[in-house]
XYZ file of C-alpha atoms in Angstrom:
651
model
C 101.367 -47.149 109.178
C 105.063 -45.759 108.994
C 104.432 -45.222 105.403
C 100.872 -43.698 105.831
C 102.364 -41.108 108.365
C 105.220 -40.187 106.321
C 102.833 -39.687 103.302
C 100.872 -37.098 105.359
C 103.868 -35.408 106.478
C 105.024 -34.763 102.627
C 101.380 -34.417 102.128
C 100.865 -31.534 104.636
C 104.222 -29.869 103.837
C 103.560 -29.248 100.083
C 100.362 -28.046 100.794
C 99.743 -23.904 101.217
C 95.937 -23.682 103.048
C 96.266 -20.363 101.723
C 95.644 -21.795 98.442
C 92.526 -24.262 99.449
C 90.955 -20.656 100.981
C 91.801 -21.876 104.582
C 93.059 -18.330 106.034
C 93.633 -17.224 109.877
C 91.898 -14.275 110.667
C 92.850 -13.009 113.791
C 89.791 -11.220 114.979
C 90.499 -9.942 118.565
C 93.639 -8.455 117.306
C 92.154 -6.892 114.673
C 89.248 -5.569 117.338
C 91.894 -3.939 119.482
C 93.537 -2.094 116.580
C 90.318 -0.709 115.416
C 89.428 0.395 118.904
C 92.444 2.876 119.347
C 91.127 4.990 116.806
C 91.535 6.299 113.284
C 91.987 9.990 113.917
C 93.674 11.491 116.933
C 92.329 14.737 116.412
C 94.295 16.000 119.347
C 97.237 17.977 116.749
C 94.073 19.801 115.111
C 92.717 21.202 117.820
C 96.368 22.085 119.177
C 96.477 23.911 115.554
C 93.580 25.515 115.911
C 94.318 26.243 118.980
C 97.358 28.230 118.172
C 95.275 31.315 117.400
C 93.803 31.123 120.819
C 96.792 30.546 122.456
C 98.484 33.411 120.685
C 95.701 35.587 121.774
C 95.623 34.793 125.461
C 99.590 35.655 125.361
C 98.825 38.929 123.711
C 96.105 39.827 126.152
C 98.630 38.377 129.051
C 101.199 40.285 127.803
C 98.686 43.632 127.585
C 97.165 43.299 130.898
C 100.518 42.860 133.060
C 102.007 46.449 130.855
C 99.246 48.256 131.793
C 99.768 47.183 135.297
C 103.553 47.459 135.223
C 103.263 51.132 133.850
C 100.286 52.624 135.992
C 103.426 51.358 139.029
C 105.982 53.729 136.914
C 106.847 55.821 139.508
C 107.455 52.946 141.985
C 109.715 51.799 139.756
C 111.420 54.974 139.258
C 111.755 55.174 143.023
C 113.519 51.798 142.989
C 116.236 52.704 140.389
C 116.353 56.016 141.774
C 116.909 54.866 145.170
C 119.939 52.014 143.696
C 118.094 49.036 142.692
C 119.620 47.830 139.628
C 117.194 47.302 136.632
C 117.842 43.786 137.017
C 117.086 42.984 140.371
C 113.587 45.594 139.663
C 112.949 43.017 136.378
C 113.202 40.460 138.750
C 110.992 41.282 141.211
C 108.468 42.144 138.390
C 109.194 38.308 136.756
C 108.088 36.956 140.653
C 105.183 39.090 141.054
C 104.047 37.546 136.988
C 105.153 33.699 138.425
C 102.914 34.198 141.489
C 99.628 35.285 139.484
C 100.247 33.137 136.103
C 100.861 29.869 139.049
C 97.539 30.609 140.243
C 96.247 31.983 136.871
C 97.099 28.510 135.493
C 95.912 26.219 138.364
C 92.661 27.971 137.868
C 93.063 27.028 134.230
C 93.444 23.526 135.258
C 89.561 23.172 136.603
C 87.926 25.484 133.644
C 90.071 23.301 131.244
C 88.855 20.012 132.537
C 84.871 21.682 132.710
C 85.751 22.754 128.962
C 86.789 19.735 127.556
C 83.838 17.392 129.630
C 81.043 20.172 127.610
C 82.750 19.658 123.985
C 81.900 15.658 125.007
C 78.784 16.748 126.259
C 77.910 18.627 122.920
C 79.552 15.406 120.868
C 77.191 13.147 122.835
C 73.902 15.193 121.956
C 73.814 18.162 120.170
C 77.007 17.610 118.051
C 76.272 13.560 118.118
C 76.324 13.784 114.279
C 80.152 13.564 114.063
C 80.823 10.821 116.569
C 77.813 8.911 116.654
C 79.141 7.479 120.200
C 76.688 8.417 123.077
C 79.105 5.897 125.483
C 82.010 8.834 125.356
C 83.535 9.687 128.478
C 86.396 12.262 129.781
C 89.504 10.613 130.756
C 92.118 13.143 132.148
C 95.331 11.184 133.463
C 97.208 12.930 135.674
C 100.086 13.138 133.064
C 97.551 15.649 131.178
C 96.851 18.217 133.704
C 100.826 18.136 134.835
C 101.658 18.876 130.772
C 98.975 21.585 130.814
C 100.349 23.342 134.224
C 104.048 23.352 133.271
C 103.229 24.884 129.363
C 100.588 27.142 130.431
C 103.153 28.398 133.314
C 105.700 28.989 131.147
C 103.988 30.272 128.226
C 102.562 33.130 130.507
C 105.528 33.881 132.158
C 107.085 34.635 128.450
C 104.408 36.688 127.661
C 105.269 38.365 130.989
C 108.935 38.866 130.211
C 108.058 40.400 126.777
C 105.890 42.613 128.563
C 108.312 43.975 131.009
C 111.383 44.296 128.137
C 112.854 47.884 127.847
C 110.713 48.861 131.041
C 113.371 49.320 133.413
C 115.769 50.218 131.285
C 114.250 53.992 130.707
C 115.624 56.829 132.920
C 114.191 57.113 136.510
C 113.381 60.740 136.028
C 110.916 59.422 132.740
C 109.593 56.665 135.036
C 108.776 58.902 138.258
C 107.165 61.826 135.718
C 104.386 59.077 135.825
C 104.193 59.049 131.912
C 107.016 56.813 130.368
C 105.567 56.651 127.310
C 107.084 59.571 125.512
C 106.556 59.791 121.504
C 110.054 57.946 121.154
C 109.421 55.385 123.076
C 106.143 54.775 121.812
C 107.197 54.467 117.999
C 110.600 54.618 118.170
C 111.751 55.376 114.292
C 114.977 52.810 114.387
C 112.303 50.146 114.406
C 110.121 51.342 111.452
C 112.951 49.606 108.430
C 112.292 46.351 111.006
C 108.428 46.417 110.587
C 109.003 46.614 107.193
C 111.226 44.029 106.411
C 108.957 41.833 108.558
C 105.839 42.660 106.044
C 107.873 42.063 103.290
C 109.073 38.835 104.747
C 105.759 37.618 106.005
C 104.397 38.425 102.860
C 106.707 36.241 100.432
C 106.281 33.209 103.003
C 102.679 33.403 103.130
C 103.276 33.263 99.021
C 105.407 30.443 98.984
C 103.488 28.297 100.862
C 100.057 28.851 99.111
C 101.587 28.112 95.827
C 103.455 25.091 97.182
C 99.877 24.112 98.417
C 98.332 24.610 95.188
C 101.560 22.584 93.344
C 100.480 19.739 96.161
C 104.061 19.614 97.117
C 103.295 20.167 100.602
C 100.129 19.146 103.014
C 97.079 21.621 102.647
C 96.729 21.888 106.571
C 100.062 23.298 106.968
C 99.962 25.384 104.142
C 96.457 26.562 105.952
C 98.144 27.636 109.360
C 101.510 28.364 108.174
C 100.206 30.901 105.303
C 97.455 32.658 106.943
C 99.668 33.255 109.616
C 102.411 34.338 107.588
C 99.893 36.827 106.187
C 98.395 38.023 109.449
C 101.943 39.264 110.505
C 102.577 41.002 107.199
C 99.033 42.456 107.872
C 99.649 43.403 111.345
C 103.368 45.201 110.270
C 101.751 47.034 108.191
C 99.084 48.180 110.403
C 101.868 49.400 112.690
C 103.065 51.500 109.586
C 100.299 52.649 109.027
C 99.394 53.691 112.573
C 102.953 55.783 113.102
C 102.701 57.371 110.249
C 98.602 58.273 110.937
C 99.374 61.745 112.669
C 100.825 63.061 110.255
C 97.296 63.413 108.644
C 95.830 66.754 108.561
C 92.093 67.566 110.446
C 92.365 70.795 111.424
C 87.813 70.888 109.804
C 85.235 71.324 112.939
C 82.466 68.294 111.293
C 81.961 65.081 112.881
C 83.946 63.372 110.502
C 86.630 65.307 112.315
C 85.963 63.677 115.270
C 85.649 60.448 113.667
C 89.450 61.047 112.603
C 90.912 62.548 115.572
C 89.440 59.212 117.622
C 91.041 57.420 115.365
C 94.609 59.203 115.513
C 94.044 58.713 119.314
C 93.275 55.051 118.668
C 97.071 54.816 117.027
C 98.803 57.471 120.068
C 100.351 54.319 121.127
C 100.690 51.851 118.175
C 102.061 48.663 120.203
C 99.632 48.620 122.329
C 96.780 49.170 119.794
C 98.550 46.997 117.967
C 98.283 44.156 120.617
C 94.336 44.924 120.539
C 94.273 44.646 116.650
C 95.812 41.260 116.405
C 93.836 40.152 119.083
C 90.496 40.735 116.975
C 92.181 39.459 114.072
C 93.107 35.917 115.764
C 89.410 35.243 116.571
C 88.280 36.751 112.884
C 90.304 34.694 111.437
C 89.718 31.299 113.147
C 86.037 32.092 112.673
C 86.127 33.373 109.036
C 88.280 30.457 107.523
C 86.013 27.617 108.829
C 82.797 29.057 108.094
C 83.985 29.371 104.556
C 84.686 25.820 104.695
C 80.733 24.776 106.093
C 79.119 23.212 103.147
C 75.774 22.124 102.367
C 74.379 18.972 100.515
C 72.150 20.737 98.564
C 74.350 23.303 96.939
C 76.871 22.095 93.721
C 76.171 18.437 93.842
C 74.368 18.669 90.267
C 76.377 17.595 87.255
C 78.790 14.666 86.484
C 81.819 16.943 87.601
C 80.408 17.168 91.386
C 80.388 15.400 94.198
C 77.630 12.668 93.267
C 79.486 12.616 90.077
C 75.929 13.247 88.493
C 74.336 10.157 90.242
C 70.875 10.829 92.161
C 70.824 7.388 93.786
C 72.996 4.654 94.747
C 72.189 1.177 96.467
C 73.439 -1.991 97.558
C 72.419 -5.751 97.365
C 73.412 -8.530 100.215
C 73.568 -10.666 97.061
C 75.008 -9.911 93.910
C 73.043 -8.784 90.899
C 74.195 -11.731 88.002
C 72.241 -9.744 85.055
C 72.560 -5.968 83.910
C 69.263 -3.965 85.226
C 70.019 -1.528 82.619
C 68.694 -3.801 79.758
C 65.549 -5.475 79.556
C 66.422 -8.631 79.045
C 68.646 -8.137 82.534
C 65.423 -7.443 84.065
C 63.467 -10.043 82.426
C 65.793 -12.491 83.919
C 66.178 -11.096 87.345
C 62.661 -11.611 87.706
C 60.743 -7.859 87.523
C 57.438 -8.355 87.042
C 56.991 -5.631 84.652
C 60.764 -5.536 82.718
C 59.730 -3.194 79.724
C 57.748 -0.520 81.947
C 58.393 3.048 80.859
C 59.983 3.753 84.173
C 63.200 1.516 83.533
C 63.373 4.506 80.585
C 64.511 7.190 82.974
C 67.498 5.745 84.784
C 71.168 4.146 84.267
C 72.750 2.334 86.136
C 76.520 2.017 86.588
C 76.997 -1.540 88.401
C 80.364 -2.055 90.704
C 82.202 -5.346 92.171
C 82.153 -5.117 95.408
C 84.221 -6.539 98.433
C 82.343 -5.989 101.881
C 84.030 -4.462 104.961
C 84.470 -1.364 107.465
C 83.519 2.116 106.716
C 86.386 4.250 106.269
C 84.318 7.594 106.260
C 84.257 10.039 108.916
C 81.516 8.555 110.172
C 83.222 5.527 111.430
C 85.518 6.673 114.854
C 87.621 3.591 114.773
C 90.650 2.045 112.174
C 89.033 0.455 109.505
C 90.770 -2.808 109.529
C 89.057 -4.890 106.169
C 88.655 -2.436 103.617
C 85.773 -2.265 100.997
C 86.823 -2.019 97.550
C 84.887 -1.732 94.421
C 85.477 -2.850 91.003
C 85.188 -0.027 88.167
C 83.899 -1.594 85.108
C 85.099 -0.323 81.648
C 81.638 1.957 81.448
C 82.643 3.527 84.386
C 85.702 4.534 83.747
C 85.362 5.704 80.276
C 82.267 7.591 81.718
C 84.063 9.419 84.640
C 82.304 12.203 86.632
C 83.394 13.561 90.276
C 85.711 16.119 91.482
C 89.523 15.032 92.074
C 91.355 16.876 94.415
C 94.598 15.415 93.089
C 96.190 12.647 90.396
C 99.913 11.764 90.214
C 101.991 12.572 86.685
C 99.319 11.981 83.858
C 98.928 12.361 80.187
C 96.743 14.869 78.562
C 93.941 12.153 78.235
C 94.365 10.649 81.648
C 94.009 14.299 83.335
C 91.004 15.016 81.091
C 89.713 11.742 82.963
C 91.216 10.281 85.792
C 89.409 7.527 85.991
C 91.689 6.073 83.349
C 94.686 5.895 85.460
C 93.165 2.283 87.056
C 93.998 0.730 83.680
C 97.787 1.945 84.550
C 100.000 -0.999 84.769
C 102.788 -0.128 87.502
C 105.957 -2.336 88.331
C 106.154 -4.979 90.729
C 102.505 -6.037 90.495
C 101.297 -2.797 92.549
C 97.470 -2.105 91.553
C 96.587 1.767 90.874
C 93.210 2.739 93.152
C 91.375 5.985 93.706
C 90.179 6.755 96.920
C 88.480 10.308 98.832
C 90.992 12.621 99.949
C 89.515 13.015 103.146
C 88.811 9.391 104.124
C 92.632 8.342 102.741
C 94.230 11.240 105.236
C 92.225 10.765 108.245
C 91.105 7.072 108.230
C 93.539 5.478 106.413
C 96.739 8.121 107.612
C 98.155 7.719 103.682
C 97.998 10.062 100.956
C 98.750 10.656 97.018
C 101.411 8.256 95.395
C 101.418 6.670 98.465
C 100.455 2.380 99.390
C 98.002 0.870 101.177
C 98.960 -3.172 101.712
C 95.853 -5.612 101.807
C 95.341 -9.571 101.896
C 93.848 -10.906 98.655
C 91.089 -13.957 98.405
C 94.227 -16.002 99.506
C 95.650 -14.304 102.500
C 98.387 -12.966 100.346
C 99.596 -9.233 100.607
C 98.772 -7.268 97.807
C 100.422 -3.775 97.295
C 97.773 -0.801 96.391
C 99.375 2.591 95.265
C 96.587 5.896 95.443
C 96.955 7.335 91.848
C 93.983 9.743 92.032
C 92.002 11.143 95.250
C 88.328 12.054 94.729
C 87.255 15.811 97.102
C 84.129 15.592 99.273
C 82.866 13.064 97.157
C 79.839 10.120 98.193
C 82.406 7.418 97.660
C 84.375 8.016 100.954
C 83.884 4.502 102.009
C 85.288 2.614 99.315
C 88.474 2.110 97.670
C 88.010 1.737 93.937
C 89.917 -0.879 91.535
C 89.237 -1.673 88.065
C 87.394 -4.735 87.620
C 90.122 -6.629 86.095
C 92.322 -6.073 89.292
C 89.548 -7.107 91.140
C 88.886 -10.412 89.393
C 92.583 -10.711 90.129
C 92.028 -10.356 94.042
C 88.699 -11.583 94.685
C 87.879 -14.090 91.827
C 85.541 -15.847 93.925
C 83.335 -12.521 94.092
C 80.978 -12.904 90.858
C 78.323 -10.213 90.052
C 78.107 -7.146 90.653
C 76.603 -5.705 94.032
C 76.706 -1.981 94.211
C 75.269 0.581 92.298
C 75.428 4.466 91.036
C 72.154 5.223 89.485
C 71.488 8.110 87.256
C 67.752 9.808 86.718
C 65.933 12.084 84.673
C 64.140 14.713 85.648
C 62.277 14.288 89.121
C 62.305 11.049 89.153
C 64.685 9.507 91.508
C 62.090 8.728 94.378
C 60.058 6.766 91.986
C 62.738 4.918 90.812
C 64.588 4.111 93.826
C 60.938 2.650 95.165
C 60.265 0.523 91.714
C 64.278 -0.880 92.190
C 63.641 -2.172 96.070
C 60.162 -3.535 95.346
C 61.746 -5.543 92.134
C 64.529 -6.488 93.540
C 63.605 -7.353 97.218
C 64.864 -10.677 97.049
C 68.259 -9.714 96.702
C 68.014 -7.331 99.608
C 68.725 -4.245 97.619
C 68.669 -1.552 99.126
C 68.865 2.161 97.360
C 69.381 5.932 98.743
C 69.708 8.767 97.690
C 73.374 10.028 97.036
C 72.551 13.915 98.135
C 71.153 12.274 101.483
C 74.565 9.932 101.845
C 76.670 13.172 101.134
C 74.630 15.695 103.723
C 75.727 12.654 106.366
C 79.301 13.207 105.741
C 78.871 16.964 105.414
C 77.090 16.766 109.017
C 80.265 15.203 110.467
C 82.454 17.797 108.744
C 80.248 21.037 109.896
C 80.366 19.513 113.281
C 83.487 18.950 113.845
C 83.664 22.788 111.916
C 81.510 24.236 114.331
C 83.607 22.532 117.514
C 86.555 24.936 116.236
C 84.636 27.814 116.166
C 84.496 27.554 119.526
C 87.781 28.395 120.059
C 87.618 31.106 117.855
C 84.970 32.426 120.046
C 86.996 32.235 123.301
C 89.757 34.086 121.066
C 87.276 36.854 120.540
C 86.074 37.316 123.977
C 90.157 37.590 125.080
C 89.720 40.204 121.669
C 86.806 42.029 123.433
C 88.771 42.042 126.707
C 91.577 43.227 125.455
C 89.757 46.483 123.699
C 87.851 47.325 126.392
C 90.996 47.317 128.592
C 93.019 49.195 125.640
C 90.810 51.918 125.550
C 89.605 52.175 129.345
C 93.036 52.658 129.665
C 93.584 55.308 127.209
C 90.726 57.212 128.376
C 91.954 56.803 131.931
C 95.578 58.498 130.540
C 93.463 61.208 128.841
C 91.204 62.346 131.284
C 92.724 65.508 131.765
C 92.781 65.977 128.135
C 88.888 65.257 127.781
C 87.984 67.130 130.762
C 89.682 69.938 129.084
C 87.769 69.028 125.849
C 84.531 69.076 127.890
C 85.507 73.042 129.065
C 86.182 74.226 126.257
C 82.491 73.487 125.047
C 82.253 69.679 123.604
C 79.296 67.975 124.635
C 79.196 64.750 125.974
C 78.124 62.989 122.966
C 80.836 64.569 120.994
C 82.839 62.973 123.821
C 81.306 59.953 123.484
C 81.742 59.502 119.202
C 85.602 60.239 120.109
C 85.413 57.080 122.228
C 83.742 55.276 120.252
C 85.301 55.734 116.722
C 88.575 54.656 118.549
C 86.490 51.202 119.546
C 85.292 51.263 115.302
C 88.795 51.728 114.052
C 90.489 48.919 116.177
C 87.581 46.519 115.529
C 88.126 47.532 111.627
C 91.507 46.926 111.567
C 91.426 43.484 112.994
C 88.549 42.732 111.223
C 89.668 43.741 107.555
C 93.358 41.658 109.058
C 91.191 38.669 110.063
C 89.554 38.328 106.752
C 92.077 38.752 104.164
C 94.213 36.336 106.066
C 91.426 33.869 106.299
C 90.659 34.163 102.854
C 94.360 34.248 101.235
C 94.099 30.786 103.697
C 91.655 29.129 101.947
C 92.370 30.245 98.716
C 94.580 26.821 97.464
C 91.736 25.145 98.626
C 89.342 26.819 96.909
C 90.955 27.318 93.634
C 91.694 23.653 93.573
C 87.741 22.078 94.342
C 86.181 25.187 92.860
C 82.737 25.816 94.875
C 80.592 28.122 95.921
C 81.157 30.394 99.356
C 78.716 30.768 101.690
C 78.812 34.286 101.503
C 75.839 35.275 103.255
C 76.734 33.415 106.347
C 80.507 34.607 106.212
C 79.167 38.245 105.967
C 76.994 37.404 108.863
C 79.903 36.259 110.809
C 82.191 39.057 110.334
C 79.020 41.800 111.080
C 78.762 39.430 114.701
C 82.182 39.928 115.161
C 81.944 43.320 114.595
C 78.947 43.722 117.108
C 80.099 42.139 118.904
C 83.879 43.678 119.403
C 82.265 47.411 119.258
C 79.681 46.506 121.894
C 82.148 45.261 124.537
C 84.725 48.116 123.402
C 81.759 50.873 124.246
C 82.041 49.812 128.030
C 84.314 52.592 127.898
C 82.124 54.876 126.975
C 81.025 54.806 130.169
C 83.433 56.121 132.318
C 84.024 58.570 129.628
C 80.701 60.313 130.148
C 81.265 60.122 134.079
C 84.724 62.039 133.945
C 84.533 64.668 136.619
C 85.701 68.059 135.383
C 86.672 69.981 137.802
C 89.120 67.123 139.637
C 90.752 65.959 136.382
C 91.308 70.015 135.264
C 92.933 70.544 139.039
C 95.673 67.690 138.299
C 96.485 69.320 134.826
């Protein structure tokens, strides 16, 4: 017995169960880990938010100026009386605390009603992209207490940059009632500023695009950081521009003279118009950049150098195929009843090893915890096909085909895999060069290093190994179990139907790759389309703030119109004055919108060359448009109602 029991000791100690296939899985860890998530998508929205945010200052910013200046002779009467400016800048600062503490507990309840719709919409309308009708709001304390204290003091910045310089002009300035004298409004020092801000803004906005198209730095920050590197160069020189504008001569009697002089009166106080400008800019370009990113299934996808990689069907068999379909005497012995039919003619198959696990597409919400991996055979990779958004350091051959880089042999027994961009940054939170670690047949780590990423292609569920490192982790995995099937002509309906009826008994199961790609491009317009949202809100602040801009410059001018209106200019001439101030604003933001947007996208685009959807980008800027000149012409309004006679008698 002693002996027995010592036996099984030694026995038990020089045995590794990794090595008979007895492994631990430990499934309700591996449950909770997936169920945190693969994507906190909270840092995008914050990005995209930026634009909004940068608007609402702006408008903050506008609003509280106006206000502080129609009050200029109060606060001439303070300094004039012995107030010092700084006590007067703090009594303006309390007055801003008092309306941005109740501005922002307001904020609080429309924030909380904002972000319970956008779950709403992901539930139903928008369920493409989560795919999770059991989502619910859940709004700790902790978030509505971060959201108060940076709201609060992000207006009350915006309020302090509004009130600068204010109370430092003379009292006898402030209590004429119009502190805005021609040096004040464009003061000249400032222009060699402006400039070397374009010039500045400019070569950033450079430097990053090329570093995105040299991948040596992440395409999202390259996104935000160049466009709005660009917008600020754009906007500076705007401002040049608009100080330099009346110098322009239009002395002629036509309506395009009136077209010009609205304009000149548009720039009479470039800040401010400049404000308005960047305002309609923010939303353009929020709005512009992601519709140029909204693809469809049906456009591109054609060839082996898309993103089917020229396949019209793919498919998948609960047990593995043991014979080649692409031969007939494959077929013969997988049992088709008709092996030599003229159909079997019109397609080829490229047959994959395949591992089983979780999808690590967009369309799965959680951390895919076993990965799927497919084995390349030598056919595929010496065929190639699909669009790669990026390889590491290759030869000549290997970038003329990436596909070769799987035969690589690196050190230390790492294996070289290709994976989709999209599903290796979001799902898997890795990238280009970088590893992924895995358990092999045996339980034993095995080190995976990404040399190539595939863009927007059908294969965003699988990892892909060549066949010989899969034998090496898997070698219990025989046959061959998924499938990329290529089609002549009109065929691939036919085909797909012949494939499932002859080869039910292996539960295969085929689709078509165009229908597999429009589901990922569903998730990606969706979540496209929740971000447009926010550029919306930034262009009703943008409408806001130009109605305000030039209700407010009409209200300044009245005199000057009602004098306009006596001297024998009709009320429509009136009116075109108005409103080609409303056109040139909206132009400018909209021409500084665009060209940002699309200097944006540009890495992107030169790098997975495809097609624009230009007719629904120039739809989107002409809604802008209409939509920024419709809410500006509320001030055409009280520009037709101007009493004469009263406005002449304060003159």
């Amino acid at each position: 017995t002693e002996l027995q029991g010592g036996f099984i000791d030694v026995l038990m100690s020089e045995i590794d169960p990794a090595q008979v296939g007895l492994v631990v899985d430990p499934v309700r860890r591996r449950l909770v880990e997936s169920s945190v998530g693969s994507t906190d998508f909270s840092m995008l929205f914050v990005s995209f938010s930026f634009f909004l945010i940068a608007s609402a200052c702006m408008l903050i910013a506008l609003l509280f100026r106006l206000g502080v200046d129609q009050r200029s002779k109060e606060i001439g009467i303070l300094l004039a009386t012995g107030f010092e400016p700084k006590t007067v800048r703090r009594l303006l600062l309390v007055e801003g605390s008092i309306i941005a503490a109740i501005g922002c507990a307001a904020g609080l309840i429309v924030a909380g009603g904002y972000a319970w719709l956008m779950l709403a919409g992901l539930r139903t309308w928008w369920s493409a992209a989560a795919n999770a009708p059991f989502l619910r709001l859940h709004t700790p304390p902790a978030t509505f207490a971060i959201g108060y204290v940076s709201a609060f003091a992000v207006a009350m910045a915006s309020v302090a940059w509004s009130i600068r310089g204010m109370t430092g002009l003379p009292a006898g300035l402030l209590l004429s009632g119009s502190p805005h004298s021609p040096s004040q409004i464009a003061p000249s020092s400032g222009h060699v500023r402006v400039r070397v801000v374009a010039i500045v803004s400019a070569l950033a906005a450079a430097i990053l695009l090329v570093m995105a198209m040299t991948d040596q730095m992440p395409q999202t920050a390259a996104f935000f950081g160049g466009g709005a590197a660009f917008m600020v160069a754009c906007l500076a020189a705007v401002y040049l521009f608009a100080v330099r504008l009346p110098k322009t001569d239009s002395s002629a009697a036509t309506r395009p003279t009136i077209a010009r002089l609205g304009l000149r009166n548009a720039m009479r106080n470039p800040r401010r118009s400049l404000l308005t400008v960047a305002l309609i800019a923010s939303a353009t370009f929020l709005i512009t950049a992601l519709e140029a990113f909204r693809m469809g299934a049906d456009s591109g996808v054609e060839g082996r150098q898309s993103p089917t990689g020229g396949f019209a069907l793919y498919a998948e068999s609960a047990v593995s195929l043991p014979f080649d379909i692409n031969s007939a005497s494959g077929r013969e012995s997988l049992g088709f009843s008709e092996p030599t039919a003229e159909i079997y003619s019109r397609f080829s198959a490229i047959s994959f090893r395949l591992r089983p696990g979780d999808e690590s597409s967009c369309l799965n919400l959680y951390t895919p915890q076993t990965h799927r991996i497919l084995g390349a055979t030598d056919a595929m990779i010496q065929r190639g096909g699909f669009v790669f958004a990026s390889t590491i350091e290759a030869s000549a051959e290997e970038r003329e085909n990436p596909w070769l880089l799987l035969k690589r042999s690196l050190p230390d027994g790492v294996i070289p895999v290709i994976g989709d961009a999209n599903a290796v940054l979001w799902q898997l939170h890795s990238g280009l060069g970088k590893e992924l670690v895995i358990d092999d047949e045996h339980g034993r780590p095995r080190r995976l290093r990404f040399v190539a990423l595939l863009i927007g292609s059908v294969l965003q569920d699988e990892i892909i190994v060549a066949e010989s490192a899969f034998v090496g982790l898997f070698p219990s995995i025989s046959g061959y179990a998924f499938h990329l099937v290529e089609v002549d002509g009109g065929a691939a309906t036919e085909v797909g139907r012949t494939l499932e009826r002859e080869l039910e008994r292996f539960s295969f199961d085929v689709s078509s790759t165009q229908d597999r790609l429009a589901a990922y491009l569903a998730v990606q317009n969706t979540y496209l389309s929740t971000f447009q949202t926010l550029g919306g809100l930034g262009l009703v602040l943008g409408t806001i703030g130009l109605a305000v801009v030039l209700l407010r410059n009409v209200w300044e001018r009245r005199g000057e119109l009602a004098l306009m209106r006596a001297l024998g200019f009709s009320r429509s001439a009136l009116g075109w004055l108005v409103l080609s101030e409303n056109i040139g604003l909206v132009t400018f933001g909209l021409v500084t919108g665009v060209f940002s947007a699309l200097v944006a996208i540009a890495p992107q685009v030169l790098k997975q060359p495809q097609q624009l959807p230009w007719m629904s980008l120039v739809a989107t800027v002409a809604l802008v448009l209409i939509v920024g000149i419709g809410g500006g012409a509320v001030a055409l309004i009280p520009t037709l109602r101007t009493p004469l006679l009263p406005a002449l008698r304060r003159e």
